[in-house]
Structures are given as C-alpha cells and as structure tokens.
Tab-separated table of C-alpha atoms in Angstrom:
chain	number	residue	atom	x	y	z
A	1149	MET	CA	32.222	-78.917	104.903
A	1150	PRO	CA	32.324	-77.271	101.496
A	1151	LEU	CA	30.858	-78.365	98.216
A	1152	LEU	CA	34.030	-78.682	96.132
A	1153	ALA	CA	32.918	-79.595	92.639
A	1154	ALA	CA	30.076	-80.665	90.403
A	1155	ALA	CA	29.715	-82.628	87.197
A	1156	VAL	CA	26.795	-82.362	84.800
A	1157	CYS	CA	26.104	-85.338	82.522
A	1158	PRO	CA	23.148	-86.483	80.401
A	1159	HIS	CA	21.417	-89.802	80.972
A	1160	PRO	CA	20.565	-91.474	77.650
A	1161	PRO	CA	20.437	-95.280	77.929
A	1162	LEU	CA	22.480	-95.447	74.714
A	1163	ILE	CA	25.487	-94.107	76.581
A	1164	VAL	CA	26.058	-97.738	77.604
A	1165	PRO	CA	28.059	-99.232	74.681
A	1166	GLU	CA	26.500	-102.692	74.955
A	1167	LEU	CA	23.069	-101.119	74.653
A	1168	ALA	CA	23.997	-98.762	71.823
A	1169	GLY	CA	25.312	-101.618	69.652
A	1170	ALA	CA	26.365	-100.343	66.233
A	1171	ALA	CA	25.675	-96.766	67.327
A	1172	ALA	CA	28.205	-96.977	70.165
A	1173	PRO	CA	31.018	-95.170	68.262
A	1174	GLU	CA	28.719	-92.183	67.674
A	1175	LEU	CA	28.560	-91.546	71.408
A	1176	ALA	CA	32.212	-92.313	72.206
A	1177	GLU	CA	33.061	-88.623	72.606
A	1178	LEU	CA	30.093	-88.111	74.927
A	1179	ARG	CA	31.102	-91.143	76.969
A	1180	GLU	CA	34.651	-89.919	77.401
A	1181	ALA	CA	33.513	-86.415	78.342
A	1182	CYS	CA	31.303	-87.894	81.063
A	1183	ALA	CA	34.160	-90.049	82.339
A	1184	ALA	CA	36.414	-86.993	82.539
A	1185	ALA	CA	33.749	-85.002	84.379
A	1186	VAL	CA	33.249	-87.765	86.949
A	1187	ALA	CA	37.004	-88.218	87.382
A	1188	ALA	CA	37.279	-84.480	88.099
A	1189	LEU	CA	34.989	-84.922	91.103
A	1190	TYR	CA	37.433	-87.369	92.629
A	1191	ALA	CA	40.398	-85.158	91.728
A	1192	ALA	CA	38.768	-82.272	93.612
A	1193	GLY	CA	39.072	-84.302	96.815
A	1194	ALA	CA	35.426	-85.190	97.420
A	1195	ASP	CA	34.810	-87.901	100.014
A	1196	THR	CA	31.092	-88.051	99.181
A	1197	VAL	CA	29.396	-87.786	95.811
A	1198	VAL	CA	25.692	-86.928	95.758
A	1199	LEU	CA	23.936	-88.055	92.577
A	1200	VAL	CA	20.918	-85.913	91.624
A	1201	GLY	CA	18.511	-86.658	88.795
A	1202	ALA	CA	14.887	-86.300	87.788
A	1203	GLY	CA	12.410	-88.967	88.863
A	1204	GLU	CA	8.766	-89.401	89.753
A	1205	ARG	CA	9.215	-88.109	93.294
A	1206	THR	CA	11.472	-85.848	95.324
A	1207	THR	CA	13.217	-88.101	97.802
A	1208	GLU	CA	16.559	-89.490	98.886
A	1209	LEU	CA	16.941	-93.175	98.093
A	1210	ALA	CA	18.315	-95.552	100.680
A	1211	LEU	CA	21.450	-97.544	99.946
A	1212	PRO	CA	22.418	-100.122	98.836
A	1213	ARG	CA	20.342	-99.876	95.694
A	1214	ARG	CA	20.561	-101.615	92.360
A	1215	GLY	CA	18.870	-100.951	89.034
A	1216	SER	CA	18.685	-102.611	85.647
A	1217	PHE	CA	18.884	-101.623	81.989
A	1218	ALA	CA	16.606	-104.558	81.151
A	1219	PRO	CA	13.672	-102.255	80.207
A	1220	TRP	CA	15.934	-100.870	77.455
A	1221	GLY	CA	16.928	-104.308	76.213
A	1222	LEU	CA	20.152	-104.987	78.132
A	1223	PRO	CA	20.330	-107.479	81.040
A	1224	LEU	CA	22.853	-105.345	82.927
A	1225	THR	CA	22.503	-104.288	86.563
A	1226	VAL	CA	24.416	-101.514	88.294
A	1227	GLY	CA	24.074	-99.987	91.700
A	1228	LEU	CA	25.621	-98.219	94.639
A	1229	ALA	CA	26.566	-99.729	97.979
A	1230	THR	CA	26.142	-98.215	101.416
A	1231	ALA	CA	27.919	-95.028	102.382
A	1232	GLY	CA	31.678	-95.463	102.277
A	1233	GLY	CA	31.458	-98.480	99.971
A	1234	ASN	CA	32.402	-98.786	96.336
A	1235	PRO	CA	29.794	-99.081	93.575
A	1236	VAL	CA	27.958	-102.386	93.492
A	1237	PRO	CA	29.635	-104.566	90.847
A	1238	PRO	CA	27.490	-104.905	87.716
A	1239	SER	CA	26.001	-108.253	86.782
A	1240	GLY	CA	24.639	-109.746	83.601
A	1241	ASP	CA	21.427	-111.176	84.973
A	1242	SER	CA	17.938	-109.837	84.497
A	1243	GLY	CA	18.656	-107.260	87.159
A	1244	ASP	CA	15.587	-106.935	89.315
A	1245	PRO	CA	16.234	-104.039	91.694
A	1246	VAL	CA	17.551	-105.041	95.103
A	1247	PRO	CA	15.639	-103.373	97.924
A	1248	PRO	CA	17.519	-101.263	100.440
A	1249	SER	CA	18.657	-103.043	103.566
A	1250	GLY	CA	18.801	-101.678	107.083
A	1251	ASP	CA	17.754	-98.075	107.605
A	1252	SER	CA	15.242	-96.836	105.053
A	1253	GLY	CA	17.129	-93.552	104.659
A	1254	ASP	CA	16.075	-89.963	105.228
A	1255	PRO	CA	13.860	-88.487	102.515
A	1256	VAL	CA	14.835	-85.101	101.163
A	1257	PRO	CA	12.567	-82.372	102.544
A	1258	PRO	CA	11.238	-80.418	99.531
A	1259	SER	CA	11.003	-77.083	101.476
A	1260	GLY	CA	8.236	-74.639	102.099
A	1261	GLY	CA	6.676	-76.740	104.860
A	1262	VAL	CA	5.784	-79.595	102.500
A	1263	GLU	CA	5.903	-83.016	104.119
A	1264	PRO	CA	8.871	-85.169	103.025
A	1265	VAL	CA	8.104	-87.799	100.423
A	1266	PRO	CA	8.641	-91.364	101.721
A	1267	PRO	CA	11.399	-93.448	100.126
A	1268	PRO	CA	10.356	-95.537	97.109
A	1269	ALA	CA	8.774	-98.936	97.605
A	1270	ASP	CA	11.203	-101.835	97.752
A	1271	ASP	CA	10.306	-103.025	94.254
A	1272	GLU	CA	10.567	-99.593	92.590
A	1273	PRO	CA	13.526	-99.354	90.184
A	1274	LEU	CA	16.011	-96.531	90.015
A	1275	PRO	CA	14.942	-93.573	87.869
A	1276	LEU	CA	16.734	-93.611	84.522
A	1277	SER	CA	18.757	-90.542	85.489
A	1278	LEU	CA	20.193	-92.195	88.603
A	1279	LEU	CA	20.575	-95.551	86.853
A	1280	VAL	CA	22.863	-93.941	84.285
A	1281	GLY	CA	24.594	-92.039	87.076
A	1282	ALA	CA	25.331	-95.288	88.885
A	1283	TRP	CA	26.709	-96.710	85.640
A	1284	LEU	CA	28.951	-93.671	85.186
A	1285	VAL	CA	30.479	-93.858	88.662
A	1286	ASP	CA	30.897	-97.611	88.290
A	1287	ARG	CA	32.672	-97.089	84.956
A	1288	THR	CA	34.937	-94.389	86.402
A	1289	ALA	CA	35.931	-96.027	89.655
A	1290	PRO	CA	37.074	-93.666	92.429
A	1291	PRO	CA	40.739	-93.839	93.493
A	1292	ALA	CA	39.734	-93.944	97.183
A	1293	PRO	CA	36.711	-95.162	99.172
A	1294	THR	CA	33.792	-92.866	98.408
A	1295	ALA	CA	30.426	-92.384	100.061
A	1296	TRP	CA	27.404	-92.120	97.790
A	1297	ARG	CA	23.977	-90.567	98.061
A	1298	LEU	CA	21.090	-90.714	95.601
A	1299	VAL	CA	18.576	-87.882	95.320
A	1300	SER	CA	15.560	-88.033	93.024
A	1301	VAL	CA	13.863	-84.754	92.086
A	1302	ALA	CA	10.308	-84.705	90.768
A	1303	SER	CA	10.197	-83.624	87.132
A	1304	ASP	CA	7.601	-80.956	87.905
A	1305	GLU	CA	9.299	-79.581	91.023
A	1306	PRO	CA	9.149	-75.735	90.942
A	1307	ALA	CA	12.388	-73.846	90.499
A	1308	ASP	CA	12.384	-72.328	93.979
A	1309	ARG	CA	11.929	-75.720	95.602
A	1310	CYS	CA	14.727	-77.221	93.499
A	1311	ALA	CA	16.986	-74.391	94.632
A	1312	ALA	CA	15.965	-74.894	98.262
A	1313	LEU	CA	16.627	-78.614	97.986
A	1314	GLY	CA	20.153	-77.940	96.722
A	1315	ALA	CA	20.768	-75.336	99.405
A	1316	GLY	CA	19.553	-77.752	102.081
A	1317	LEU	CA	21.930	-80.578	101.247
A	1318	ARG	CA	24.448	-81.027	104.043
A	1319	VAL	CA	27.237	-83.580	104.011
A	1320	ASP	CA	29.994	-84.389	106.493
A	1321	GLY	CA	33.365	-83.869	104.856
A	1322	PRO	CA	34.246	-82.473	101.429
A	1323	TRP	CA	31.658	-83.430	98.834
A	1324	ALA	CA	30.648	-83.102	95.207
A	1325	LEU	CA	27.551	-83.306	93.032
A	1326	LEU	CA	26.952	-85.501	89.995
A	1327	VAL	CA	23.961	-83.933	88.245
A	1328	LEU	CA	22.161	-86.008	85.616
A	1329	GLY	CA	19.938	-84.422	82.999
A	1330	ASP	CA	19.283	-84.145	79.249
A	1331	GLY	CA	18.603	-80.966	77.325
A	1332	SER	CA	15.683	-80.487	74.956
A	1333	ALA	CA	14.337	-83.518	73.099
A	1334	CYS	CA	12.901	-81.319	70.335
A	1335	HIS	CA	15.824	-80.847	67.958
A	1336	GLY	CA	14.449	-81.742	64.542
A	1337	PRO	CA	11.498	-83.690	63.099
A	1338	LYS	CA	12.980	-87.055	64.119
A	1339	ALA	CA	13.475	-86.005	67.758
A	1340	PRO	CA	11.446	-87.753	70.483
A	1341	GLY	CA	9.529	-84.508	71.040
A	1342	TYR	CA	9.426	-83.630	67.349
A	1343	ASP	CA	10.775	-80.270	66.172
A	1344	ASP	CA	10.506	-77.053	68.155
A	1345	PRO	CA	12.414	-73.991	66.913
A	1346	ARG	CA	12.922	-72.839	70.498
A	1347	ALA	CA	15.036	-75.880	71.397
A	1348	GLY	CA	18.289	-74.584	69.961
A	1349	ALA	CA	18.225	-71.279	71.840
A	1350	TYR	CA	17.206	-73.011	75.055
A	1351	ASP	CA	20.082	-75.489	75.018
A	1352	GLU	CA	22.564	-72.822	73.935
A	1353	GLY	CA	21.542	-70.801	76.977
A	1354	VAL	CA	22.086	-73.810	79.234
A	1355	ALA	CA	25.460	-74.452	77.600
A	1356	ARG	CA	26.555	-70.868	78.323
A	1357	ALA	CA	25.376	-71.145	81.914
A	1358	LEU	CA	27.302	-74.387	82.404
A	1359	ALA	CA	30.435	-72.976	80.760
A	1360	ASP	CA	30.305	-69.867	82.966
A	1361	ALA	CA	29.241	-71.635	86.207
A	1362	ASP	CA	26.270	-69.269	86.162
A	1363	ALA	CA	23.911	-70.476	88.881
A	1364	ASP	CA	21.539	-67.549	88.408
A	1365	ALA	CA	21.023	-68.421	84.746
A	1366	LEU	CA	20.123	-72.006	85.639
A	1367	LEU	CA	17.711	-70.825	88.316
A	1368	GLY	CA	16.066	-68.628	85.709
A	1369	LEU	CA	15.066	-71.578	83.502
A	1370	ASP	CA	11.293	-71.596	83.079
A	1371	PRO	CA	9.730	-74.906	84.190
A	1372	GLU	CA	6.787	-74.543	81.803
A	1373	LEU	CA	8.967	-73.876	78.761
A	1374	SER	CA	11.328	-76.651	79.859
A	1375	ALA	CA	8.422	-79.105	79.979
A	1376	GLN	CA	7.219	-78.011	76.542
A	1377	LEU	CA	10.707	-78.631	75.147
A	1378	ARG	CA	10.980	-82.017	76.881
A	1379	VAL	CA	13.974	-80.934	78.955
A	1380	ALA	CA	14.688	-83.668	81.506
A	1381	GLY	CA	17.590	-81.898	83.191
A	1382	ARG	CA	15.911	-78.702	84.401
A	1383	PRO	CA	15.090	-79.809	88.000
A	1384	ALA	CA	18.537	-81.315	88.648
A	1385	TRP	CA	20.336	-78.306	87.140
A	1386	GLN	CA	18.409	-76.037	89.475
A	1387	VAL	CA	19.320	-78.211	92.468
A	1388	LEU	CA	22.952	-77.707	91.425
A	1389	ALA	CA	22.407	-73.959	91.178
A	1390	GLY	CA	20.829	-73.814	94.628
A	1391	ALA	CA	23.673	-75.814	96.158
A	1392	VAL	CA	26.356	-73.634	94.581
A	1393	ARG	CA	24.623	-70.388	95.475
A	1394	ALA	CA	24.287	-71.531	99.096
A	1395	ALA	CA	27.908	-72.708	99.205
A	1396	GLY	CA	29.221	-69.352	98.048
A	1397	GLY	CA	32.797	-68.944	96.934
A	1398	ASP	CA	34.268	-68.620	93.464
A	1399	TRP	CA	33.517	-71.214	90.799
A	1400	HIS	CA	35.023	-72.122	87.435
A	1401	GLY	CA	32.933	-73.767	84.730
A	1402	GLU	CA	34.046	-75.919	81.821
A	1403	LEU	CA	31.730	-77.138	79.071
A	1404	ARG	CA	33.171	-80.498	78.042
A	1405	HIS	CA	30.602	-81.553	75.458
A	1406	HIS	CA	27.489	-80.240	73.718
A	1407	GLY	CA	25.749	-82.205	70.978
A	1408	VAL	CA	22.287	-83.095	69.731
A	1409	PRO	CA	22.463	-86.681	68.438
A	1410	TYR	CA	19.095	-88.300	67.874
A	1411	GLY	CA	17.414	-84.920	68.372
A	1412	VAL	CA	18.229	-84.637	72.095
A	1413	GLY	CA	20.572	-82.120	73.685
A	1414	TYR	CA	23.426	-83.721	75.606
A	1415	LEU	CA	25.578	-81.420	77.729
A	1416	VAL	CA	28.577	-82.333	79.877
A	1417	ALA	CA	30.235	-79.832	82.178
A	1418	SER	CA	32.464	-79.506	85.214
A	1419	TRP	CA	32.176	-76.882	87.925
A	1420	THR	CA	35.153	-76.545	90.250
A	1421	ARG	CA	35.496	-74.391	93.297
A	1422	THR	CA	38.521	-72.133	93.004
A	1423	ASP	CA	38.617	-71.491	96.772
A	1424	PRO	CA	38.393	-75.093	98.088
A	1425	THR	CA	38.146	-74.132	101.746
A	1426	GLY	CA	35.256	-71.779	100.987
A	1427	PRO	CA	34.401	-68.477	102.617
A	1428	THR	CA	34.392	-68.496	106.421
A	1429	GLY	CA	32.521	-66.548	109.036
A	1430	PRO	CA	33.935	-64.772	112.124
A	1431	ASP	CA	34.065	-68.044	114.073
A	1432	GLY	CA	35.963	-69.852	111.316
A	1433	THR	CA	33.016	-71.977	110.186
A	1434	PRO	CA	31.924	-71.974	106.541
A	1435	ALA	CA	29.880	-68.881	105.772
A	1436	GLY	CA	26.254	-69.626	105.083
A	1437	ASP	CA	26.443	-73.066	106.681
A	1438	THR	CA	23.195	-73.268	108.658
A	1439	GLY	CA	23.600	-76.783	109.956
A	1440	THR	CA	24.787	-80.255	109.158
A	1441	ALA	CA	23.626	-83.779	109.520
A	1442	ALA	CA	25.851	-86.785	109.167
A	1443	GLY	CA	24.794	-88.339	105.911
A	1444	GLY	CA	21.467	-86.551	106.157
A	1445	VAL	CA	19.692	-83.435	105.018
A	1446	THR	CA	18.866	-80.179	106.778
A	1447	ARG	CA	15.879	-77.979	105.988
C-alpha cells in the first residue's frame, strides 16, 4: 500500500511547554506548526504512522514503549502502545522506560548485507528524537485508531544506507512517515556547536528541499559536513527521501516553519502525495513495490 504523506519536525526538548517554562511562548509557533504537520498525516488517510529519528543504533523498536523527559528536568513520560492502539497516556511520575512486552519486534535491516541490529535492551530509553515524536503524536491525537512503528537510525549511518532503509519500509495499508530531526546547531556564538558560517547555507538548502519535496536534494546531503555542523536530522531526512523515491508518484511539499532559536535550526514541513493511489504496474499492484510484510520490514 502506498506511502501517502510525511511530516518533518524537529526534536528539541524545549518544545514541551512544561519543560520550556518561561521560554514556552517563544516556541509556540514551532509547536503549532508541528501539530499541523502531524494532523496532516491523519488527514491524508494513513492507518499507520512510522516515526523515524536519529539514535545510537539502526533498529526498529518493539511496542509498547515509554520514555521520559526526566533527564531534561521534567518528570513526564510519554509512549506508544502496540500496533493499532492509541498513544500511551502520559504520566507525571519519574518515568522509567517500560520494556516492550510480547514479541521483541523485527529490527530494521540496514542493507548491503549488514546483519540487523538487535532491539535495544529493556532498560534503554527512547532516543530523544523518538521521545519528542511520541509526545507530538500524543499531543495531536489521531481521529481514528492508528498503528505506530518506531525506527531509530544511527547518527553516522551513510546516506545510501539511509535511503535503502527508507526504500525497504513496507507497511500493510496506507501509511505515513513522521520524521524527527534538527538542522544545524551552529548558528551563532551562543549555539550548542558554536558559530559556523556554513550553517545558514546548509539549513537554507534543506528548507528548499523540504518546500519542494525534493528527495534528491536530501539524499545529496553530505554526512561529513552534516556532522561538522551538528545536524541531527540528516539520517532521518535521508530515510524519508529513500522512502519517497521508492514510492514514486507526485509529491507536494510545504515548509511550515523555519527558525533558528537558541542557535539551532528547526524546520517543519509536510509532504503530501498528489496521486494517493500511486503509480501501478501492469498487474494493478503498486509500481516499484517489491514485497510487503505485515507490520514488518523487507530488504
């Protein structure tokens, strides 16, 4: 079934108002742009939303899974339930991650004959990117039951493997991507990565690619330069590009927000398929669809 839509959002912990405190109004516009981008996924008719964000390893995380903002000073837990369930209700306790129950889940095969990475240990928390993603989908509740999947992509994953990972995602039913990632953290002397004059041009290029739904431009992002500029979103953006390129069809991009508060580039965008049924082959099946797995992943 076709990939219908994608949303791109950043993952700063300060996006959570209770954590931002007095700075919360400064990020209100960012928050609302993210909410609109997530809502657009549901409006596109997606039955499954796959969350993709950078982490220590490339793997698919088993559900249910819960994470906590406690390391950033807020005793708030969020999480996602098993496929077909709604987000796990947040709680105000200390929020130790809850280990997955039942099946351990299928790890995402990185491609190129590399052995799949095992799922995280039971006591390993959600990566920040997916933690914020879980908060976003919890904040913007879906209008109908939605299945969830969580995919972590190693921060140093090469571009071709990110693209292959995106192309290899297969989901039963119409689905969408929620892609979590920050731009450069080198905008100005007070930025986390200090000042780098290349940061502005880099993020402007990403903004144009997101506005134009330009998968090729995202795939052309240089991993080495991205690392130098402290760009957290590069691997996840390239997974998006690989998924869209494999899906084919016509896509429309909308850049909903682009700012650099606190010296970090935050970009929010929506990509929507303009031919929802997608291109089909002679037998009526989606063109380019090399195989499916119910709730799983195909090489």
